[in-house]
Amino acid sequence: MAFGHLLPPPPARRRGIPLYYDKSENEVRADVYERYDELVTRQTALHLADHLHGGYPFQPLLNYVLQHLPLTTQLAVADVGCSVGRLAAELAQRNAAWDVYGVDLSYQMLRQGNDYWVRGENLRPNLIRYGWSTPDLAGQKLANLHFALAKGEQLPFADASLDVVLNTFLIDRLAVPFSAFQEWARVLKPGGTLLTVSPLNFLQPAGWRQAHPPVKILEHLKDRNWELRDWTDPLTLFEPMDVRGNGVNWQCVAFAVRKKG
Ligand SMILES: C[S@@+](CC[C@H](N)C(=O)[O-])C[C@H]1O[C@@H](n2cnc3c(N)ncnc32)[C@H](O)[C@@H]1O
């Protein structure tokens, strides 16, 4: 199996997924995405079961990414915090010559994504408690999509090796939201694109202090060799929670910046 731009060799693999970060027992215990099967199931319902919602609920998110993607014949892209891999798979499907990576810190998310998008396995998530029963989801075999377990702040890519880094609903999950920008600049080629979409619904006070109001993010980027291409606020996304139509309305900030050459 080719892993293109991923730095070989991974210290370990599990079910075909290279593991670049060795989580301690405490880290696994503290990671809600590892602990609760329910979060994986909810991400599966949101990203892989369009027919339940009459379409992909996060279509505006996908549209934003597509709108700001450089449309070159060769493209190396990483979706950081990819969860079950929908956005990464959308890109991989658009152009077989593109090399697409889905990176996440949760093995449980990656397993679901890898089983579905790469191994072509069918899924039957249990969505009974949301009123959706157990839909049959038919897997696919995308040869140009690769999943890897790693920290978004410590990626398994060489310096200046990627054209695009994207992250959605991630920076407000990080202990120090700005800590990842430097790492993303490292792996991007000069002129490469960073796409970020986040509701800025920080988990920790440090996040609110660092990045609220969002103009602080703009100032941070401006001071650090990024060129602003787009700033959209809000990009509104609706996350359905159940068959009745309950859900969460996310007011996201979306931005595209270019690493200066
Ligand atoms: C709220 S989910 C968002 C998933 C997806 N990108 C979306 O837009 O719906 C956050 C994801 O980021 C992952 N994650 C959290 N902290 C991370 C980190 N430091 N590095 C990489 N992934 C991380 C989680 O495991 C989870 O899959």
PDB file of C-alpha atoms and ligand atoms in Angstrom:
ATOM      1  CA  MET A   1       0.000   0.000   0.000  1.00  0.00           C
ATOM      2  CA  ALA A   2       1.478   3.382  -1.027  1.00  0.00           C
ATOM      3  CA  PHE A   3       1.397   6.154   1.496  1.00  0.00           C
ATOM      4  CA  GLY A   4       2.867   8.817  -0.786  1.00  0.00           C
ATOM      5  CA  HIS A   5       3.756  11.822   1.271  1.00  0.00           C
ATOM      6  CA  LEU A   6       3.485  10.207   4.683  1.00  0.00           C
ATOM      7  CA  LEU A   7       6.888   9.989   6.311  1.00  0.00           C
ATOM      8  CA  PRO A   8       7.821   6.303   6.564  1.00  0.00           C
ATOM      9  CA  PRO A   9       7.961   4.200   8.563  1.00  0.00           C
ATOM     10  CA  PRO A  10       5.093   4.462  11.043  1.00  0.00           C
ATOM     11  CA  PRO A  11       6.064   3.076  14.448  1.00  0.00           C
ATOM     12  CA  ALA A  12       2.960   0.848  14.399  1.00  0.00           C
ATOM     13  CA  ARG A  13      -0.142  -0.066  12.407  1.00  0.00           C
ATOM     14  CA  ARG A  14      -3.581  -1.193  13.438  1.00  0.00           C
ATOM     15  CA  ARG A  15      -6.047  -2.621  10.910  1.00  0.00           C
ATOM     16  CA  GLY A  16      -3.933  -1.127   8.117  1.00  0.00           C
ATOM     17  CA  ILE A  17      -3.887   2.366   9.632  1.00  0.00           C
ATOM     18  CA  PRO A  18      -0.420   3.785  10.343  1.00  0.00           C
ATOM     19  CA  LEU A  19      -0.133   5.061  13.890  1.00  0.00           C
ATOM     20  CA  TYR A  20       2.277   7.980  14.192  1.00  0.00           C
ATOM     21  CA  TYR A  21       1.382   8.929  17.732  1.00  0.00           C
ATOM     22  CA  ASP A  22       1.577   6.562  20.643  1.00  0.00           C
ATOM     23  CA  LYS A  23      -1.254   7.533  22.950  1.00  0.00           C
ATOM     24  CA  SER A  24      -0.726   6.867  26.601  1.00  0.00           C
ATOM     25  CA  GLU A  25      -3.436   5.040  28.540  1.00  0.00           C
ATOM     26  CA  ASN A  26      -4.381   8.349  30.161  1.00  0.00           C
ATOM     27  CA  GLU A  27      -4.656  10.109  26.800  1.00  0.00           C
ATOM     28  CA  VAL A  28      -6.950   7.386  25.477  1.00  0.00           C
ATOM     29  CA  ARG A  29      -9.067   7.656  28.610  1.00  0.00           C
ATOM     30  CA  ALA A  30      -9.264  11.453  28.342  1.00  0.00           C
ATOM     31  CA  ASP A  31     -10.196  11.415  24.636  1.00  0.00           C
ATOM     32  CA  VAL A  32     -13.979  11.538  24.306  1.00  0.00           C
ATOM     33  CA  TYR A  33     -13.731  10.401  20.694  1.00  0.00           C
ATOM     34  CA  GLU A  34     -12.029   7.197  21.804  1.00  0.00           C
ATOM     35  CA  ARG A  35     -14.234   6.637  24.792  1.00  0.00           C
ATOM     36  CA  TYR A  36     -17.686   7.126  23.414  1.00  0.00           C
ATOM     37  CA  ASP A  37     -18.828   4.989  20.555  1.00  0.00           C
ATOM     38  CA  GLU A  38     -21.754   7.397  20.393  1.00  0.00           C
ATOM     39  CA  LEU A  39     -19.593  10.211  19.024  1.00  0.00           C
ATOM     40  CA  VAL A  40     -18.341   7.994  16.215  1.00  0.00           C
ATOM     41  CA  THR A  41     -21.926   6.967  15.465  1.00  0.00           C
ATOM     42  CA  ARG A  42     -23.049  10.598  15.380  1.00  0.00           C
ATOM     43  CA  GLN A  43     -20.242  11.531  13.002  1.00  0.00           C
ATOM     44  CA  THR A  44     -21.231   8.561  10.848  1.00  0.00           C
ATOM     45  CA  ALA A  45     -24.859   9.725  10.744  1.00  0.00           C
ATOM     46  CA  LEU A  46     -23.803  13.276   9.910  1.00  0.00           C
ATOM     47  CA  HIS A  47     -21.177  12.540   7.266  1.00  0.00           C
ATOM     48  CA  LEU A  48     -22.000   9.169   5.728  1.00  0.00           C
ATOM     49  CA  ALA A  49     -25.789   8.856   5.692  1.00  0.00           C
ATOM     50  CA  ASP A  50     -27.035  11.645   3.396  1.00  0.00           C
ATOM     51  CA  HIS A  51     -30.274   9.871   2.558  1.00  0.00           C
ATOM     52  CA  LEU A  52     -31.430  10.261   6.169  1.00  0.00           C
ATOM     53  CA  HIS A  53     -31.280  14.034   5.807  1.00  0.00           C
ATOM     54  CA  GLY A  54     -32.352  14.567   2.197  1.00  0.00           C
ATOM     55  CA  GLY A  55     -28.765  15.504   1.299  1.00  0.00           C
ATOM     56  CA  TYR A  56     -25.399  16.069   2.943  1.00  0.00           C
ATOM     57  CA  PRO A  57     -26.075  18.348   5.933  1.00  0.00           C
ATOM     58  CA  PHE A  58     -22.583  19.889   5.705  1.00  0.00           C
ATOM     59  CA  GLN A  59     -22.815  20.595   1.957  1.00  0.00           C
ATOM     60  CA  PRO A  60     -22.030  24.325   2.564  1.00  0.00           C
ATOM     61  CA  LEU A  61     -18.824  23.225   4.308  1.00  0.00           C
ATOM     62  CA  LEU A  62     -17.845  21.042   1.378  1.00  0.00           C
ATOM     63  CA  ASN A  63     -18.712  23.880  -1.020  1.00  0.00           C
ATOM     64  CA  TYR A  64     -16.452  26.247   0.908  1.00  0.00           C
ATOM     65  CA  VAL A  65     -13.542  23.815   0.684  1.00  0.00           C
ATOM     66  CA  LEU A  66     -14.071  23.188  -3.035  1.00  0.00           C
ATOM     67  CA  GLN A  67     -14.388  26.884  -3.754  1.00  0.00           C
ATOM     68  CA  HIS A  68     -10.972  27.624  -2.240  1.00  0.00           C
ATOM     69  CA  LEU A  69      -9.067  24.573  -3.409  1.00  0.00           C
ATOM     70  CA  PRO A  70      -6.365  25.210  -6.019  1.00  0.00           C
ATOM     71  CA  LEU A  71      -7.532  23.159  -9.004  1.00  0.00           C
ATOM     72  CA  THR A  72      -4.202  21.786 -10.188  1.00  0.00           C
ATOM     73  CA  THR A  73      -3.670  18.354 -11.720  1.00  0.00           C
ATOM     74  CA  GLN A  74      -1.395  17.170  -8.894  1.00  0.00           C
ATOM     75  CA  LEU A  75      -2.449  17.982  -5.376  1.00  0.00           C
ATOM     76  CA  ALA A  76      -1.336  16.635  -2.012  1.00  0.00           C
ATOM     77  CA  VAL A  77      -3.984  17.413   0.604  1.00  0.00           C
ATOM     78  CA  ALA A  78      -4.346  16.632   4.304  1.00  0.00           C
ATOM     79  CA  ASP A  79      -7.603  16.926   6.234  1.00  0.00           C
ATOM     80  CA  VAL A  80      -6.553  17.262   9.863  1.00  0.00           C
ATOM     81  CA  GLY A  81      -9.141  16.070  12.388  1.00  0.00           C
ATOM     82  CA  CYS A  82     -10.858  14.241   9.532  1.00  0.00           C
ATOM     83  CA  SER A  83     -13.031  12.031  11.765  1.00  0.00           C
ATOM     84  CA  VAL A  84     -14.819   9.531   9.478  1.00  0.00           C
ATOM     85  CA  GLY A  85     -13.232  11.057   6.380  1.00  0.00           C
ATOM     86  CA  ARG A  86     -16.098  12.573   4.371  1.00  0.00           C
ATOM     87  CA  LEU A  87     -14.307  15.723   3.168  1.00  0.00           C
ATOM     88  CA  ALA A  88     -11.087  13.873   2.416  1.00  0.00           C
ATOM     89  CA  ALA A  89     -13.036  11.259   0.460  1.00  0.00           C
ATOM     90  CA  GLU A  90     -14.908  13.940  -1.501  1.00  0.00           C
ATOM     91  CA  LEU A  91     -11.559  15.333  -2.644  1.00  0.00           C
ATOM     92  CA  ALA A  92     -10.117  11.908  -3.417  1.00  0.00           C
ATOM     93  CA  GLN A  93     -13.181  11.127  -5.545  1.00  0.00           C
ATOM     94  CA  ARG A  94     -12.894  14.378  -7.503  1.00  0.00           C
ATOM     95  CA  ASN A  95      -9.498  13.589  -8.975  1.00  0.00           C
ATOM     96  CA  ALA A  96      -7.754  10.217  -8.915  1.00  0.00           C
ATOM     97  CA  ALA A  97      -4.378  11.979  -9.363  1.00  0.00           C
ATOM     98  CA  TRP A  98      -4.785  13.867  -6.108  1.00  0.00           C
ATOM     99  CA  ASP A  99      -3.150  12.335  -3.076  1.00  0.00           C
ATOM    100  CA  VAL A 100      -5.416  12.794  -0.071  1.00  0.00           C
ATOM    101  CA  TYR A 101      -4.720  12.138   3.617  1.00  0.00           C
ATOM    102  CA  GLY A 102      -7.151  11.970   6.484  1.00  0.00           C
ATOM    103  CA  VAL A 103      -5.378  12.514   9.800  1.00  0.00           C
ATOM    104  CA  ASP A 104      -7.040  12.194  13.175  1.00  0.00           C
ATOM    105  CA  LEU A 105      -6.073  11.487  16.759  1.00  0.00           C
ATOM    106  CA  SER A 106      -8.945   9.063  17.357  1.00  0.00           C
ATOM    107  CA  TYR A 107      -8.396   5.499  16.220  1.00  0.00           C
ATOM    108  CA  GLN A 108     -12.137   4.835  16.492  1.00  0.00           C
ATOM    109  CA  MET A 109     -12.966   7.590  13.975  1.00  0.00           C
ATOM    110  CA  LEU A 110     -10.213   6.458  11.617  1.00  0.00           C
ATOM    111  CA  ARG A 111     -11.255   2.826  11.807  1.00  0.00           C
ATOM    112  CA  GLN A 112     -14.782   3.741  10.769  1.00  0.00           C
ATOM    113  CA  GLY A 113     -13.522   5.971   7.934  1.00  0.00           C
ATOM    114  CA  ASN A 114     -10.921   3.500   6.716  1.00  0.00           C
ATOM    115  CA  ASP A 115     -13.334   0.558   6.781  1.00  0.00           C
ATOM    116  CA  TYR A 116     -15.873   2.529   4.778  1.00  0.00           C
ATOM    117  CA  TRP A 117     -13.805   4.560   2.277  1.00  0.00           C
ATOM    118  CA  VAL A 118     -10.703   2.433   1.768  1.00  0.00           C
ATOM    119  CA  ARG A 119     -11.560  -1.178   2.601  1.00  0.00           C
ATOM    120  CA  GLY A 120     -15.003  -0.935   0.981  1.00  0.00           C
ATOM    121  CA  GLU A 121     -16.823  -2.375   3.970  1.00  0.00           C
ATOM    122  CA  ASN A 122     -20.523  -1.795   4.501  1.00  0.00           C
ATOM    123  CA  LEU A 123     -21.590  -0.108   7.732  1.00  0.00           C
ATOM    124  CA  ARG A 124     -24.769  -0.512   9.756  1.00  0.00           C
ATOM    125  CA  PRO A 125     -24.565   2.181  12.450  1.00  0.00           C
ATOM    126  CA  ASN A 126     -27.042   1.845  15.261  1.00  0.00           C
ATOM    127  CA  LEU A 127     -29.079   5.081  15.065  1.00  0.00           C
ATOM    128  CA  ILE A 128     -32.171   3.704  16.769  1.00  0.00           C
ATOM    129  CA  ARG A 129     -31.935   6.139  19.652  1.00  0.00           C
ATOM    130  CA  TYR A 130     -32.150   9.024  17.152  1.00  0.00           C
ATOM    131  CA  GLY A 131     -35.160   7.494  15.388  1.00  0.00           C
ATOM    132  CA  TRP A 132     -33.239   6.529  12.242  1.00  0.00           C
ATOM    133  CA  SER A 133     -32.970   2.777  12.807  1.00  0.00           C
ATOM    134  CA  THR A 134     -29.868   0.995  11.391  1.00  0.00           C
ATOM    135  CA  PRO A 135     -29.250   2.200   7.832  1.00  0.00           C
ATOM    136  CA  ASP A 136     -27.129   0.179   5.400  1.00  0.00           C
ATOM    137  CA  LEU A 137     -24.221   2.240   4.131  1.00  0.00           C
ATOM    138  CA  ALA A 138     -22.301   0.818   1.178  1.00  0.00           C
ATOM    139  CA  GLY A 139     -18.529   1.273   1.433  1.00  0.00           C
ATOM    140  CA  GLN A 140     -16.095   2.282  -1.303  1.00  0.00           C
ATOM    141  CA  LYS A 141     -12.509   1.564  -2.285  1.00  0.00           C
ATOM    142  CA  LEU A 142     -10.643   4.804  -2.867  1.00  0.00           C
ATOM    143  CA  ALA A 143      -7.022   4.095  -3.789  1.00  0.00           C
ATOM    144  CA  ASN A 144      -5.811   7.693  -3.388  1.00  0.00           C
ATOM    145  CA  LEU A 145      -7.153   8.214   0.145  1.00  0.00           C
ATOM    146  CA  HIS A 146      -4.970   7.340   3.123  1.00  0.00           C
ATOM    147  CA  PHE A 147      -5.775   7.569   6.804  1.00  0.00           C
ATOM    148  CA  ALA A 148      -3.239   8.036   9.565  1.00  0.00           C
ATOM    149  CA  LEU A 149      -3.378   8.511  13.300  1.00  0.00           C
ATOM    150  CA  ALA A 150      -1.379  11.563  14.346  1.00  0.00           C
ATOM    151  CA  LYS A 151      -1.637  14.776  16.292  1.00  0.00           C
ATOM    152  CA  GLY A 152      -2.711  17.742  14.234  1.00  0.00           C
ATOM    153  CA  GLU A 153       0.051  19.720  15.939  1.00  0.00           C
ATOM    154  CA  GLN A 154       2.707  17.138  14.966  1.00  0.00           C
ATOM    155  CA  LEU A 155       2.041  15.812  11.485  1.00  0.00           C
ATOM    156  CA  PRO A 156       3.819  12.892   9.791  1.00  0.00           C
ATOM    157  CA  PHE A 157       4.696  14.898   6.675  1.00  0.00           C
ATOM    158  CA  ALA A 158       8.007  16.347   5.521  1.00  0.00           C
ATOM    159  CA  ASP A 159       8.578  20.108   5.427  1.00  0.00           C
ATOM    160  CA  ALA A 160       6.968  21.836   2.421  1.00  0.00           C
ATOM    161  CA  SER A 161       5.398  18.643   1.080  1.00  0.00           C
ATOM    162  CA  LEU A 162       1.669  19.469   0.894  1.00  0.00           C
ATOM    163  CA  ASP A 163      -0.376  21.804  -1.311  1.00  0.00           C
ATOM    164  CA  VAL A 164      -3.382  22.065   0.992  1.00  0.00           C
ATOM    165  CA  VAL A 165      -4.044  21.566   4.691  1.00  0.00           C
ATOM    166  CA  LEU A 166      -7.649  21.762   5.751  1.00  0.00           C
ATOM    167  CA  ASN A 167      -9.271  21.422   9.133  1.00  0.00           C
ATOM    168  CA  THR A 168     -12.923  21.703  10.053  1.00  0.00           C
ATOM    169  CA  PHE A 169     -14.399  21.770  13.535  1.00  0.00           C
ATOM    170  CA  LEU A 170     -10.923  21.170  14.939  1.00  0.00           C
ATOM    171  CA  ILE A 171      -9.190  24.289  16.284  1.00  0.00           C
ATOM    172  CA  ASP A 172     -11.697  24.738  19.106  1.00  0.00           C
ATOM    173  CA  ARG A 173     -10.940  21.163  20.232  1.00  0.00           C
ATOM    174  CA  LEU A 174      -7.206  21.903  20.659  1.00  0.00           C
ATOM    175  CA  ALA A 175      -5.810  22.804  24.070  1.00  0.00           C
ATOM    176  CA  VAL A 176      -3.954  25.728  22.467  1.00  0.00           C
ATOM    177  CA  PRO A 177      -5.821  26.604  19.240  1.00  0.00           C
ATOM    178  CA  PHE A 178      -2.969  28.576  17.660  1.00  0.00           C
ATOM    179  CA  SER A 179      -0.405  25.871  18.335  1.00  0.00           C
ATOM    180  CA  ALA A 180      -1.250  24.046  15.124  1.00  0.00           C
ATOM    181  CA  PHE A 181      -0.837  26.924  12.647  1.00  0.00           C
ATOM    182  CA  GLN A 182       2.947  26.784  12.863  1.00  0.00           C
ATOM    183  CA  GLU A 183       2.939  23.039  12.156  1.00  0.00           C
ATOM    184  CA  TRP A 184       0.598  23.501   9.194  1.00  0.00           C
ATOM    185  CA  ALA A 185       2.926  26.190   7.817  1.00  0.00           C
ATOM    186  CA  ARG A 186       5.815  23.745   8.154  1.00  0.00           C
ATOM    187  CA  VAL A 187       4.217  21.001   6.047  1.00  0.00           C
ATOM    188  CA  LEU A 188       2.769  23.350   3.397  1.00  0.00           C
ATOM    189  CA  LYS A 189       4.737  24.254   0.292  1.00  0.00           C
ATOM    190  CA  PRO A 190       5.345  27.980  -0.266  1.00  0.00           C
ATOM    191  CA  GLY A 191       2.121  29.213  -1.850  1.00  0.00           C
ATOM    192  CA  GLY A 192       0.199  26.334  -0.258  1.00  0.00           C
ATOM    193  CA  THR A 193      -3.323  26.830   1.062  1.00  0.00           C
ATOM    194  CA  LEU A 194      -4.645  26.470   4.599  1.00  0.00           C
ATOM    195  CA  LEU A 195      -8.422  26.172   4.924  1.00  0.00           C
ATOM    196  CA  THR A 196     -10.026  26.397   8.351  1.00  0.00           C
ATOM    197  CA  VAL A 197     -13.682  26.213   9.318  1.00  0.00           C
ATOM    198  CA  SER A 198     -14.607  26.337  12.990  1.00  0.00           C
ATOM    199  CA  PRO A 199     -17.561  27.344  15.150  1.00  0.00           C
ATOM    200  CA  LEU A 200     -14.959  28.652  17.642  1.00  0.00           C
ATOM    201  CA  ASN A 201     -16.914  26.907  20.380  1.00  0.00           C
ATOM    202  CA  PHE A 202     -13.815  26.434  22.527  1.00  0.00           C
ATOM    203  CA  LEU A 203     -13.671  23.687  25.112  1.00  0.00           C
ATOM    204  CA  GLN A 204     -11.277  25.509  27.382  1.00  0.00           C
ATOM    205  CA  PRO A 205     -10.960  29.074  28.722  1.00  0.00           C
ATOM    206  CA  ALA A 206      -7.488  29.332  27.158  1.00  0.00           C
ATOM    207  CA  GLY A 207      -9.089  28.942  23.734  1.00  0.00           C
ATOM    208  CA  TRP A 208     -11.594  31.726  24.328  1.00  0.00           C
ATOM    209  CA  ARG A 209      -8.820  33.990  25.619  1.00  0.00           C
ATOM    210  CA  GLN A 210      -6.586  33.289  22.643  1.00  0.00           C
ATOM    211  CA  ALA A 211      -9.084  33.413  19.795  1.00  0.00           C
ATOM    212  CA  HIS A 212     -12.135  35.403  20.815  1.00  0.00           C
ATOM    213  CA  PRO A 213     -13.179  37.695  19.235  1.00  0.00           C
ATOM    214  CA  PRO A 214     -12.034  36.082  15.966  1.00  0.00           C
ATOM    215  CA  VAL A 215     -10.176  39.181  14.835  1.00  0.00           C
ATOM    216  CA  LYS A 216      -7.412  37.831  17.100  1.00  0.00           C
ATOM    217  CA  ILE A 217      -7.024  34.914  14.691  1.00  0.00           C
ATOM    218  CA  LEU A 218      -6.653  37.311  11.782  1.00  0.00           C
ATOM    219  CA  GLU A 219      -4.001  39.292  13.653  1.00  0.00           C
ATOM    220  CA  HIS A 220      -2.134  36.118  14.566  1.00  0.00           C
ATOM    221  CA  LEU A 221      -2.050  34.947  10.950  1.00  0.00           C
ATOM    222  CA  LYS A 222      -1.114  38.348   9.556  1.00  0.00           C
ATOM    223  CA  ASP A 223       1.908  38.497  11.854  1.00  0.00           C
ATOM    224  CA  ARG A 224       3.096  35.087  10.711  1.00  0.00           C
ATOM    225  CA  ASN A 225       3.615  35.060   6.971  1.00  0.00           C
ATOM    226  CA  TRP A 226       0.121  34.082   5.894  1.00  0.00           C
ATOM    227  CA  GLU A 227      -1.713  35.946   3.138  1.00  0.00           C
ATOM    228  CA  LEU A 228      -5.465  36.190   3.589  1.00  0.00           C
ATOM    229  CA  ARG A 229      -7.510  34.976   0.588  1.00  0.00           C
ATOM    230  CA  ASP A 230     -10.940  34.766   2.186  1.00  0.00           C
ATOM    231  CA  TRP A 231     -12.635  35.381   5.502  1.00  0.00           C
ATOM    232  CA  THR A 232     -16.279  34.345   5.850  1.00  0.00           C
ATOM    233  CA  ASP A 233     -18.166  34.908   9.103  1.00  0.00           C
ATOM    234  CA  PRO A 234     -20.591  33.354   9.636  1.00  0.00           C
ATOM    235  CA  LEU A 235     -20.697  30.214   7.583  1.00  0.00           C
ATOM    236  CA  THR A 236     -23.826  28.667   9.082  1.00  0.00           C
ATOM    237  CA  LEU A 237     -24.102  24.899   9.295  1.00  0.00           C
ATOM    238  CA  PHE A 238     -26.908  22.804  10.669  1.00  0.00           C
ATOM    239  CA  GLU A 239     -26.029  19.516  12.344  1.00  0.00           C
ATOM    240  CA  PRO A 240     -29.117  17.305  12.562  1.00  0.00           C
ATOM    241  CA  MET A 241     -29.425  15.268  15.729  1.00  0.00           C
ATOM    242  CA  ASP A 242     -32.480  13.107  15.179  1.00  0.00           C
ATOM    243  CA  VAL A 243     -35.276  12.119  12.827  1.00  0.00           C
ATOM    244  CA  ARG A 244     -37.540  14.805  14.299  1.00  0.00           C
ATOM    245  CA  GLY A 245     -35.309  17.599  13.055  1.00  0.00           C
ATOM    246  CA  ASN A 246     -33.692  18.683  16.297  1.00  0.00           C
ATOM    247  CA  GLY A 247     -30.155  19.821  15.814  1.00  0.00           C
ATOM    248  CA  VAL A 248     -27.422  22.369  16.370  1.00  0.00           C
ATOM    249  CA  ASN A 249     -26.931  25.536  14.369  1.00  0.00           C
ATOM    250  CA  TRP A 250     -23.209  26.273  14.135  1.00  0.00           C
ATOM    251  CA  GLN A 251     -22.051  29.818  13.385  1.00  0.00           C
ATOM    252  CA  CYS A 252     -18.636  29.127  11.923  1.00  0.00           C
ATOM    253  CA  VAL A 253     -15.758  31.261  10.877  1.00  0.00           C
ATOM    254  CA  ALA A 254     -14.253  30.045   7.604  1.00  0.00           C
ATOM    255  CA  PHE A 255     -10.994  31.278   6.192  1.00  0.00           C
ATOM    256  CA  ALA A 256      -8.529  30.537   3.431  1.00  0.00           C
ATOM    257  CA  VAL A 257      -4.931  31.705   3.782  1.00  0.00           C
ATOM    258  CA  ARG A 258      -1.875  31.195   1.611  1.00  0.00           C
ATOM    259  CA  LYS A 259       1.615  30.528   2.916  1.00  0.00           C
ATOM    260  CA  LYS A 260       3.789  33.300   1.521  1.00  0.00           C
ATOM    261  CA  GLY A 261       6.598  32.066  -0.719  1.00  0.00           C
TER     262      GLY A 261
HETATM  263  C1  LIG B   1     -15.664  17.796  16.200  1.00  0.00           C
HETATM  264  S1  LIG B   1     -14.840  16.519  15.327  1.00  0.00           S
HETATM  265  C2  LIG B   1     -14.849  17.243  13.704  1.00  0.00           C
HETATM  266  C3  LIG B   1     -14.757  16.261  12.616  1.00  0.00           C
HETATM  267  C4  LIG B   1     -14.873  16.771  11.174  1.00  0.00           C
HETATM  268  N1  LIG B   1     -13.642  17.430  10.758  1.00  0.00           N
HETATM  269  C5  LIG B   1     -16.075  17.662  10.949  1.00  0.00           C
HETATM  270  O1  LIG B   1     -15.903  18.735  10.376  1.00  0.00           O
HETATM  271  O2  LIG B   1     -17.173  17.263  11.299  1.00  0.00           O
HETATM  272  C6  LIG B   1     -13.169  16.754  15.831  1.00  0.00           C
HETATM  273  C7  LIG B   1     -12.224  15.672  15.338  1.00  0.00           C
HETATM  274  O3  LIG B   1     -10.890  16.106  15.583  1.00  0.00           O
HETATM  275  C8  LIG B   1     -10.158  15.053  16.174  1.00  0.00           C
HETATM  276  N2  LIG B   1      -9.109  15.653  17.002  1.00  0.00           N
HETATM  277  C9  LIG B   1      -9.246  16.242  18.208  1.00  0.00           C
HETATM  278  N3  LIG B   1      -8.056  16.716  18.630  1.00  0.00           N
HETATM  279  C10 LIG B   1      -7.158  16.419  17.644  1.00  0.00           C
HETATM  280  C11 LIG B   1      -5.762  16.650  17.483  1.00  0.00           C
HETATM  281  N4  LIG B   1      -5.039  17.278  18.415  1.00  0.00           N
HETATM  282  N5  LIG B   1      -5.163  16.205  16.349  1.00  0.00           N
HETATM  283  C12 LIG B   1      -5.889  15.561  15.387  1.00  0.00           C
HETATM  284  N6  LIG B   1      -7.202  15.322  15.495  1.00  0.00           N
HETATM  285  C13 LIG B   1      -7.832  15.742  16.611  1.00  0.00           C
HETATM  286  C14 LIG B   1     -11.175  14.234  16.941  1.00  0.00           C
HETATM  287  O4  LIG B   1     -10.727  12.918  17.150  1.00  0.00           O
HETATM  288  C15 LIG B   1     -12.399  14.336  16.027  1.00  0.00           C
HETATM  289  O5  LIG B   1     -12.426  13.315  15.082  1.00  0.00           O
END
